[in-house]
Short mmCIF file of C-alpha atoms and ligand atoms in Angstrom, two decimals:
data_model
loop_
_atom_site.label_atom_id
_atom_site.label_comp_id
_atom_site.label_asym_id
_atom_site.label_seq_id
_atom_site.Cartn_x
_atom_site.Cartn_y
_atom_site.Cartn_z
CA MET A 1 -0.16 0.19 -0.32
CA SER A 2 1.31 3.38 -0.60
CA ILE A 3 -0.91 6.71 -1.04
CA GLN A 4 -4.87 6.75 -1.11
CA PHE A 5 -5.71 10.11 -2.94
CA HIS A 6 -10.17 10.74 -2.36
CA ILE A 7 -11.10 13.22 -4.07
CA GLU A 8 -14.13 15.61 -2.13
CA ALA A 9 -15.04 18.26 -4.31
CA THR A 10 -14.99 19.89 -7.23
CA ARG A 11 -15.89 23.45 -8.69
CA GLY A 12 -15.13 23.76 -12.67
CA ALA A 13 -11.58 22.23 -13.02
CA GLY A 14 -10.48 22.62 -8.97
CA ARG A 15 -10.90 19.45 -7.05
CA ARG A 16 -10.81 19.35 -3.05
CA GLY A 17 -9.25 16.33 -1.95
CA LYS A 18 -7.15 14.14 0.45
CA ILE A 19 -3.94 12.26 0.42
CA ILE A 20 -3.54 10.04 2.45
CA THR A 21 0.28 9.38 2.98
CA PRO A 22 2.02 6.78 4.89
CA HIS A 23 2.94 9.49 7.53
CA GLY A 24 -0.41 11.27 7.59
CA VAL A 25 -2.94 13.23 5.32
CA VAL A 26 -2.64 16.01 3.18
CA GLU A 27 -5.18 17.73 2.27
CA THR A 28 -5.63 19.12 -1.29
CA PRO A 29 -5.00 21.74 -2.99
CA VAL A 30 -1.52 21.89 -1.59
CA PHE A 31 1.43 23.80 -1.12
CA MET A 32 4.18 21.63 -0.94
CA PRO A 33 7.19 24.00 1.89
CA VAL A 34 10.82 23.30 -0.28
CA GLY A 35 12.76 22.51 2.31
CA THR A 36 16.22 21.95 0.17
CA LEU A 37 19.14 20.19 2.84
CA ALA A 38 16.36 18.38 4.91
CA THR A 39 15.16 21.79 7.04
CA VAL A 40 12.79 24.93 5.43
CA LYS A 41 15.09 27.74 5.81
CA GLY A 42 14.79 29.25 9.11
CA VAL A 43 11.79 27.34 10.79
CA PRO A 44 11.99 24.89 12.88
CA GLN A 45 9.65 21.70 13.06
CA ASP A 46 7.87 21.98 16.05
CA LEU A 47 6.56 25.88 13.97
CA LEU A 48 6.32 24.57 10.40
CA GLU A 49 3.72 21.92 11.88
CA GLU A 50 2.08 25.25 14.24
CA LEU A 51 1.74 26.44 10.43
CA GLY A 52 0.12 23.58 9.24
CA VAL A 53 2.14 22.13 6.78
CA ASN A 54 1.39 18.34 6.50
CA ILE A 55 4.00 17.50 3.71
CA LEU A 56 7.01 19.22 2.95
CA LEU A 57 10.00 18.55 -0.19
CA GLY A 58 13.33 17.71 0.22
CA ASN A 59 15.92 18.23 -2.68
CA THR A 60 18.08 14.59 -3.66
CA TYR A 61 21.06 15.83 -5.57
CA HIS A 62 21.80 18.23 -2.45
CA LEU A 63 21.13 15.80 0.46
CA TYR A 64 23.21 12.87 -1.39
CA LEU A 65 25.91 15.70 -1.98
CA ARG A 66 24.93 16.60 2.08
CA PRO A 67 24.86 14.87 4.32
CA GLY A 68 25.35 11.73 2.13
CA VAL A 69 22.05 8.95 1.39
CA GLU A 70 23.72 6.70 3.68
CA ASN A 71 23.66 9.13 6.87
CA VAL A 72 20.30 9.73 6.85
CA ARG A 73 19.14 6.15 5.35
CA ARG A 74 20.83 4.57 8.98
CA ALA A 75 18.68 7.84 10.28
CA GLY A 76 15.37 6.36 9.37
CA GLY A 77 15.83 8.46 6.52
CA LEU A 78 14.51 12.01 5.89
CA HIS A 79 11.83 11.36 8.04
CA GLY A 80 13.94 10.06 11.03
CA PHE A 81 16.86 12.50 10.29
CA MET A 82 15.40 15.63 10.86
CA ALA A 83 12.58 14.60 13.02
CA TRP A 84 9.82 14.97 10.23
CA ASP A 85 6.79 12.41 11.28
CA ARG A 86 4.40 14.13 8.85
CA ALA A 87 5.06 13.60 5.42
CA ILE A 88 7.42 14.09 2.83
CA LEU A 89 8.69 14.36 -0.58
CA THR A 90 11.42 14.12 -2.81
CA ASP A 91 12.54 15.10 -6.85
CA SER A 92 14.27 13.13 -8.65
CA GLY A 93 17.57 15.59 -8.99
CA GLY A 94 16.78 15.78 -13.01
CA PHE A 95 16.23 19.82 -12.38
CA GLN A 96 19.56 20.56 -9.36
CA VAL A 97 21.31 18.93 -12.22
CA PHE A 98 19.59 20.58 -14.74
CA SER A 99 20.05 24.00 -13.09
CA LEU A 100 23.54 23.96 -11.27
CA SER A 101 25.43 22.40 -13.15
CA GLU A 102 27.01 24.25 -16.37
CA LEU A 103 29.09 20.44 -17.36
CA ARG A 104 26.88 18.26 -18.06
CA LYS A 105 26.53 15.06 -20.28
CA VAL A 106 23.27 13.06 -21.26
CA SER A 107 23.42 9.62 -23.27
CA GLU A 108 20.85 6.72 -23.19
CA GLU A 109 22.23 5.81 -19.52
CA GLY A 110 22.02 9.04 -17.61
CA VAL A 111 23.91 11.96 -16.54
CA LYS A 112 27.17 12.60 -16.03
CA PHE A 113 27.85 15.73 -13.94
CA ARG A 114 29.48 17.78 -11.60
CA SER A 115 29.19 18.44 -8.00
CA HIS A 116 28.27 22.27 -7.94
CA LEU A 117 30.22 22.52 -4.49
CA ASP A 118 33.16 20.47 -5.72
CA GLY A 119 33.56 19.74 -9.79
CA SER A 120 33.89 16.25 -8.56
CA PRO A 121 32.28 14.26 -12.09
CA LEU A 122 28.70 12.03 -10.76
CA PHE A 123 26.56 10.38 -11.97
CA PHE A 124 23.27 9.87 -11.89
CA SER A 125 21.28 7.41 -13.96
CA PRO A 126 17.16 6.33 -13.98
CA GLU A 127 18.35 3.48 -11.27
CA SER A 128 20.75 5.07 -9.04
CA ALA A 129 17.72 7.91 -9.12
CA MET A 130 15.35 6.15 -7.21
CA GLU A 131 18.41 3.91 -4.92
CA ALA A 132 18.75 7.87 -3.84
CA GLN A 133 15.33 8.26 -2.98
CA ILE A 134 14.20 5.10 -1.54
CA GLY A 135 17.29 5.27 1.65
CA LEU A 136 16.22 9.36 1.61
CA GLY A 137 13.11 7.37 2.30
CA ALA A 138 10.35 10.06 1.06
CA ASP A 139 6.78 9.48 0.88
CA ILE A 140 6.16 10.17 -2.55
CA ILE A 141 9.75 9.98 -5.25
CA MET A 142 9.91 11.12 -8.24
CA ALA A 143 10.46 9.55 -11.57
CA PHE A 144 14.54 10.67 -12.64
CA ASP A 145 13.14 12.92 -15.98
CA GLU A 146 15.26 15.38 -18.27
CA CYS A 147 14.41 18.98 -17.34
CA THR A 148 14.16 20.81 -21.52
CA GLU A 149 15.61 23.70 -21.88
CA TYR A 150 14.40 26.81 -22.94
CA PRO A 151 13.94 27.17 -25.63
CA ALA A 152 13.72 24.50 -27.22
CA GLU A 153 13.88 23.76 -30.43
CA ARG A 154 10.70 20.95 -31.30
CA GLU A 155 12.70 18.02 -32.29
CA ARG A 156 14.94 18.91 -29.31
CA ALA A 157 11.39 18.83 -27.37
CA ARG A 158 10.46 15.80 -28.80
CA ALA A 159 13.86 14.03 -28.11
CA SER A 160 13.68 15.30 -24.43
CA MET A 161 10.22 13.69 -23.62
CA GLU A 162 10.86 10.55 -24.99
CA LEU A 163 14.13 9.99 -22.46
CA THR A 164 11.90 10.83 -19.98
CA ALA A 165 9.89 8.55 -21.26
CA ARG A 166 12.00 5.38 -21.28
CA TRP A 167 13.43 6.93 -18.20
CA ALA A 168 10.74 6.42 -16.47
CA ALA A 169 10.13 2.69 -16.85
CA ARG A 170 13.25 2.52 -16.06
CA SER A 171 12.59 4.25 -12.94
CA LYS A 172 9.33 2.82 -12.70
CA GLU A 173 11.44 -1.03 -12.72
CA TYR A 174 14.08 -0.34 -10.45
CA PHE A 175 11.51 1.00 -7.89
CA GLU A 176 8.99 -2.09 -7.59
CA GLU A 177 12.04 -4.51 -6.98
CA HIS A 178 14.12 -2.68 -4.01
CA LYS A 179 10.47 -0.77 -2.70
CA GLY A 180 11.03 -2.55 0.16
CA GLU A 181 14.50 -1.22 0.70
CA VAL A 182 12.65 2.12 2.32
CA PRO A 183 14.38 2.68 6.15
CA TRP A 184 11.21 2.40 7.41
CA GLY A 185 9.28 1.18 10.76
CA PRO A 186 11.02 -2.18 12.29
CA GLN A 187 13.57 -3.21 10.28
CA LEU A 188 15.39 -0.47 11.39
CA ALA A 189 16.03 -2.24 14.48
CA ALA A 190 18.29 -4.88 12.33
CA VAL A 191 20.35 -1.38 11.29
CA SER A 192 24.05 -1.57 12.08
CA SER A 193 25.71 0.01 14.64
CA GLN A 194 29.13 -1.34 12.70
CA PRO A 195 31.04 2.63 12.20
CA PHE A 196 30.74 3.68 9.27
CA THR A 197 32.96 7.02 6.72
CA SER A 198 31.42 9.49 6.34
CA ARG A 199 31.50 11.38 2.96
CA ASP A 200 34.13 13.43 3.61
CA GLY A 201 36.25 10.94 4.70
CA ALA A 202 35.82 11.01 8.37
CA SER A 203 35.32 7.81 10.02
CA GLU A 204 32.20 8.19 12.79
CA ASN A 205 30.76 5.80 15.19
CA THR A 206 27.02 5.51 15.45
CA ALA A 207 26.05 5.63 18.63
CA GLY A 208 26.37 9.10 17.94
CA LEU A 209 23.39 8.96 16.26
CA ARG A 210 19.80 7.95 16.38
CA SER A 211 17.56 6.12 14.29
CA ALA A 212 13.52 6.02 14.30
CA GLY A 213 14.05 2.64 16.27
CA GLN A 214 16.25 4.65 19.32
CA ALA A 215 15.16 6.88 21.49
CA ARG A 216 16.55 10.35 20.93
CA ALA A 217 19.50 9.99 23.11
CA PRO A 218 20.24 13.90 24.15
CA ALA A 219 16.50 14.88 24.55
CA PRO A 220 14.61 11.11 25.36
CA THR A 221 11.85 13.23 26.86
CA ARG A 222 11.33 15.21 24.29
CA ALA A 223 11.33 12.60 21.80
CA VAL A 224 8.53 11.49 23.64
CA ALA A 225 6.62 14.24 23.95
CA THR A 226 6.54 14.79 20.51
CA THR A 227 5.96 11.17 19.60
CA ALA A 228 3.17 10.75 22.01
CA ALA A 229 0.97 14.08 21.10
CA ARG A 230 0.10 12.41 17.12
CA PRO A 231 -0.03 9.19 15.90
CA THR A 232 3.22 7.88 13.96
CA ALA A 233 2.36 7.07 10.91
CA THR A 234 3.87 3.97 8.66
CA PRO A 235 1.55 0.72 8.95
CA ALA A 236 3.30 -3.00 8.37
CA GLY A 237 3.55 -2.74 4.44
CA ALA A 238 3.72 0.72 3.90
CA THR A 239 6.15 1.51 0.73
CA GLN A 240 6.64 4.77 -0.49
CA SER A 241 4.81 6.19 -3.66
CA LEU A 242 6.46 6.72 -7.55
CA PHE A 243 4.39 9.71 -9.53
CA GLY A 244 5.76 10.24 -13.04
CA ILE A 245 6.83 12.97 -14.68
CA VAL A 246 4.99 14.60 -17.78
CA GLN A 247 7.64 16.73 -20.28
CA GLY A 248 7.42 17.87 -23.87
CA GLY A 249 8.74 22.00 -23.25
CA MET A 250 6.37 24.35 -24.59
CA GLU A 251 4.66 21.81 -27.63
CA LEU A 252 1.29 20.88 -26.79
CA ASP A 253 1.19 17.83 -28.55
CA LEU A 254 3.99 16.59 -27.49
CA ARG A 255 2.62 17.09 -23.64
CA ARG A 256 -0.28 14.60 -24.24
CA GLU A 257 2.05 12.52 -25.53
CA SER A 258 4.18 12.90 -22.83
CA ALA A 259 1.19 12.34 -21.14
CA GLU A 260 -0.36 9.25 -22.84
CA ARG A 261 3.65 7.10 -22.61
CA THR A 262 3.18 8.29 -18.78
CA ILE A 263 0.37 7.12 -18.49
CA GLU A 264 0.88 3.84 -19.63
CA ILE A 265 3.96 3.20 -17.75
CA GLY A 266 1.47 3.51 -14.78
CA PHE A 267 2.12 5.77 -11.53
CA PRO A 268 0.00 6.18 -8.94
CA GLY A 269 0.31 10.57 -8.78
CA TYR A 270 1.70 12.13 -12.51
CA ALA A 271 3.66 16.02 -12.22
CA VAL A 272 3.49 18.02 -14.32
CA GLY A 273 7.24 19.32 -15.27
CA GLY A 274 9.57 21.63 -17.05
CA LEU A 275 7.81 24.44 -16.31
CA SER A 276 9.17 28.08 -14.70
CA VAL A 277 11.91 27.43 -16.78
CA GLY A 278 12.24 30.80 -18.10
CA GLU A 279 9.37 30.86 -20.08
CA PRO A 280 6.86 34.19 -20.00
CA ARG A 281 3.87 33.14 -17.50
CA GLU A 282 0.68 33.01 -19.99
CA ARG A 283 2.75 30.16 -21.56
CA THR A 284 3.16 28.55 -17.92
CA ARG A 285 -0.54 27.77 -17.87
CA GLU A 286 -1.45 27.31 -21.34
CA VAL A 287 0.27 24.15 -20.75
CA VAL A 288 -0.33 23.91 -17.58
CA GLU A 289 -4.38 23.79 -18.75
CA ALA A 290 -3.32 21.96 -21.59
CA THR A 291 -1.31 18.65 -20.02
CA VAL A 292 -3.99 18.52 -16.82
CA GLU A 293 -6.57 17.44 -18.84
CA HIS A 294 -4.84 14.81 -20.39
CA LEU A 295 -4.10 13.52 -16.86
CA PRO A 296 -6.23 11.19 -15.10
CA LYS A 297 -9.02 12.82 -12.68
CA ASP A 298 -8.35 9.95 -10.56
CA ARG A 299 -5.00 10.29 -9.60
CA PRO A 300 -2.59 13.25 -7.69
CA ARG A 301 -1.81 16.22 -9.99
CA TYR A 302 1.54 18.06 -9.48
CA LEU A 303 2.37 21.29 -11.17
CA MET A 304 6.16 21.18 -9.85
CA GLY A 305 8.07 24.22 -9.01
CA VAL A 306 5.26 27.10 -9.02
CA GLY A 307 4.58 29.99 -8.47
CA THR A 308 3.28 33.21 -6.75
CA PRO A 309 0.12 33.29 -4.81
CA GLU A 310 -2.54 34.44 -7.56
CA GLU A 311 -0.43 31.30 -9.81
CA ILE A 312 -1.09 28.69 -7.29
CA ALA A 313 -4.86 30.51 -6.58
CA LEU A 314 -5.16 30.02 -10.78
CA TYR A 315 -3.79 26.30 -11.33
CA ALA A 316 -5.25 24.83 -8.39
CA GLN A 317 -8.58 26.31 -9.72
CA MET A 318 -7.32 24.41 -13.14
CA GLY A 319 -6.95 21.38 -11.33
CA VAL A 320 -3.55 20.86 -9.75
CA ASP A 321 -3.59 19.52 -6.28
CA MET A 322 -0.37 19.66 -5.25
CA MET A 323 2.04 22.26 -5.98
CA ASP A 324 5.54 23.43 -4.76
CA CYS A 325 8.24 26.65 -4.86
CA VAL A 326 11.06 28.16 -3.40
CA LEU A 327 9.53 31.84 -3.64
CA PRO A 328 8.22 32.09 -0.58
CA THR A 329 11.69 31.01 1.44
CA ARG A 330 13.63 32.96 -0.96
CA ALA A 331 11.96 35.81 -1.41
CA ALA A 332 11.03 35.88 2.18
CA ARG A 333 15.04 35.90 2.95
CA HIS A 334 14.76 38.51 0.64
CA GLY A 335 12.82 40.62 2.64
CA LEU A 336 10.11 40.78 0.18
CA LEU A 337 7.03 39.61 1.48
CA PHE A 338 3.99 38.69 0.52
CA THR A 339 0.49 40.48 2.26
CA SER A 340 -2.71 40.30 1.56
CA GLU A 341 -2.63 44.29 0.00
CA GLY A 342 0.19 43.12 -2.23
CA LYS A 343 3.50 41.94 -2.40
CA ILE A 344 6.09 44.72 -0.76
CA SER A 345 9.61 45.40 0.40
CA ILE A 346 10.46 44.91 4.33
CA LYS A 347 13.46 47.32 3.16
CA GLN A 348 11.61 50.48 2.20
CA ALA A 349 12.63 53.30 4.54
CA ARG A 350 9.18 54.18 4.58
CA PHE A 351 8.30 51.29 7.17
CA ILE A 352 10.88 52.74 9.83
CA THR A 353 8.58 54.39 11.17
CA ASP A 354 5.20 52.42 10.57
CA GLN A 355 3.96 50.33 13.98
CA GLY A 356 1.03 49.09 12.24
CA PRO A 357 1.09 45.13 12.02
CA LEU A 358 3.35 42.97 8.76
CA ASP A 359 -0.60 42.26 7.22
CA PRO A 360 -2.82 43.90 9.10
CA LYS A 361 -5.80 40.47 7.81
CA CYS A 362 -3.18 37.59 8.25
CA GLY A 363 -3.39 35.76 11.73
CA CYS A 364 0.18 34.15 11.55
CA ARG A 365 2.62 34.32 15.24
CA VAL A 366 4.98 37.44 13.22
CA CYS A 367 1.70 39.46 12.14
CA GLN A 368 0.37 38.99 15.56
CA ARG A 369 3.24 40.58 17.28
CA TYR A 370 5.23 42.34 15.45
CA SER A 371 5.54 45.69 13.43
CA ARG A 372 6.84 46.40 10.25
CA ALA A 373 9.13 48.56 11.86
CA TYR A 374 10.70 46.13 13.78
CA LEU A 375 10.29 44.35 10.78
CA ARG A 376 12.60 46.59 8.98
CA HIS A 377 14.92 47.04 11.71
CA LEU A 378 15.82 43.73 12.54
CA TYR A 379 16.28 43.02 8.59
CA ALA A 380 17.95 46.47 7.52
CA SER A 381 20.59 44.99 10.56
CA ASN A 382 20.78 41.54 8.83
CA GLU A 383 19.40 39.97 11.77
CA VAL A 384 19.61 36.01 11.65
CA LEU A 385 15.83 36.41 13.19
CA ALA A 386 14.28 38.78 10.25
CA GLN A 387 14.80 35.59 7.53
CA VAL A 388 13.04 33.53 10.43
CA LEU A 389 10.21 36.25 10.94
CA ASN A 390 10.06 36.83 7.72
CA THR A 391 9.39 33.63 6.11
CA ILE A 392 7.55 32.35 8.12
CA HIS A 393 4.35 34.54 8.01
CA ASN A 394 5.49 34.61 3.75
CA LEU A 395 4.52 30.50 4.29
CA SER A 396 1.83 30.87 6.19
CA PHE A 397 0.13 33.41 3.44
CA TYR A 398 0.96 30.33 0.93
CA LEU A 399 -0.69 28.24 3.03
CA ASP A 400 -3.77 29.98 3.90
CA THR A 401 -3.86 30.65 0.46
CA MET A 402 -4.06 27.47 -0.63
CA GLN A 403 -6.77 27.00 2.46
CA ALA A 404 -9.12 30.00 0.97
CA VAL A 405 -8.98 27.34 -2.59
CA ARG A 406 -9.92 24.92 -0.55
CA HIS A 407 -12.44 26.05 1.24
CA SER A 408 -13.37 28.23 -1.75
CA ILE A 409 -13.19 24.64 -3.63
CA SER A 410 -15.80 23.20 -1.21
CA LEU A 411 -18.23 26.04 -0.84
CA GLY A 412 -18.82 25.83 -5.01
CA GLU A 413 -17.92 29.64 -4.92
CA GLU A 414 -15.38 31.34 -7.11
CA MET A 415 -12.12 32.16 -5.62
CA HIS A 416 -11.24 35.71 -5.89
CA PHE A 417 -6.94 36.23 -4.46
CA LEU A 418 -6.36 39.39 -3.36
CA SER A 419 -7.65 40.83 -0.20
CA GLY A 420 -9.28 38.28 2.91
CA VAL A 421 -6.91 35.10 1.58
CA SER A 422 -5.13 35.54 4.31
CA SER A 423 -8.05 35.47 6.93
CA ARG A 424 -7.12 32.49 8.02
CA PRO A 425 -9.61 33.07 11.16
CA ASN A 426 -12.95 33.83 9.01
CA LEU A 427 -12.19 30.48 7.53
ZN1 ZN B 1 1.54 36.97 8.61
#
């Protein structure tokens, strides 16, 4: 058993539903914060829980480099390693290879490239990307794909799409053979206590590490309280779910063909990849619309790497169930904040004496407590707390936007994005 997906209400193309994962229930449409290196930068896990985050992302490529898949696997997978017992999704690494590596060579077998950290040679294939994602142990993992660059000639987009289809079949084949190796549950007891060598060559003793099957040595009482507060999932026999990815560049007929070929291979969910790669936003919308209509209604649809609050609300109403984007967290670290009155740059001098809340319609702990003047001061002074508070607010705004979309679908009402989307207490 992997995931279950239930649609509970529809409005137009939009759907409200639930994805039941081995690590809890995710209400859809959902925005998934990006936790690249097993952390949503600046926000502790308990605050993510308070914000209502039920699923977050990890990036396979980054985790493969640091701390290394084996170190995460020995900690019980990402759930144990980062002390997060709600759902996790990992990408396949394909997009990072595409976006971070200038020296990459794609062949039928896989991709040769160089680490963006130290230039060391690396190789990813469908099989090694699956092996890494099984070791990381996310609830939902992604087929290894090639993200077609933009712009791309039609023949290039076709060849890339066809390669992605062949890699999807190989990804599934490897996954089906090895999905029992996910580092959850009782098999953790069998984790070796032998010292092992970390990626940088230093020998470490695993006695200092923890797994989900061991007490969290430094703070056992807290660990007990944490796990007692909510049911720990991972029922017996639970496995990960592998999603397929539709590519095809900006060519609508290739998108359709990619959807059909990916569906033929058969996955419990489907992603739309290869967008937000520099194309005009209107084109993104067209491709999403043209792709989503060819995806099965009874499986979750995941649009990768988009967008602004307005865009995620729009895509959700077009029938997308899952989205992720670095925008709210990355923008926050640059002092760009999304509010019900539009985007603001907190660094501006006009906020120096502004004692009002960041967003008077936002119910988040930042807007409830701090003034714009204080947030401006923290940012201008380069205080770490500025990044923390800004990120909490932006994530809250995105999550509230999705909550408002879900609410509007349930009520069968049209959602008007703008004022009111962040008024969580009224929902
Ligand atoms: Zn707020």
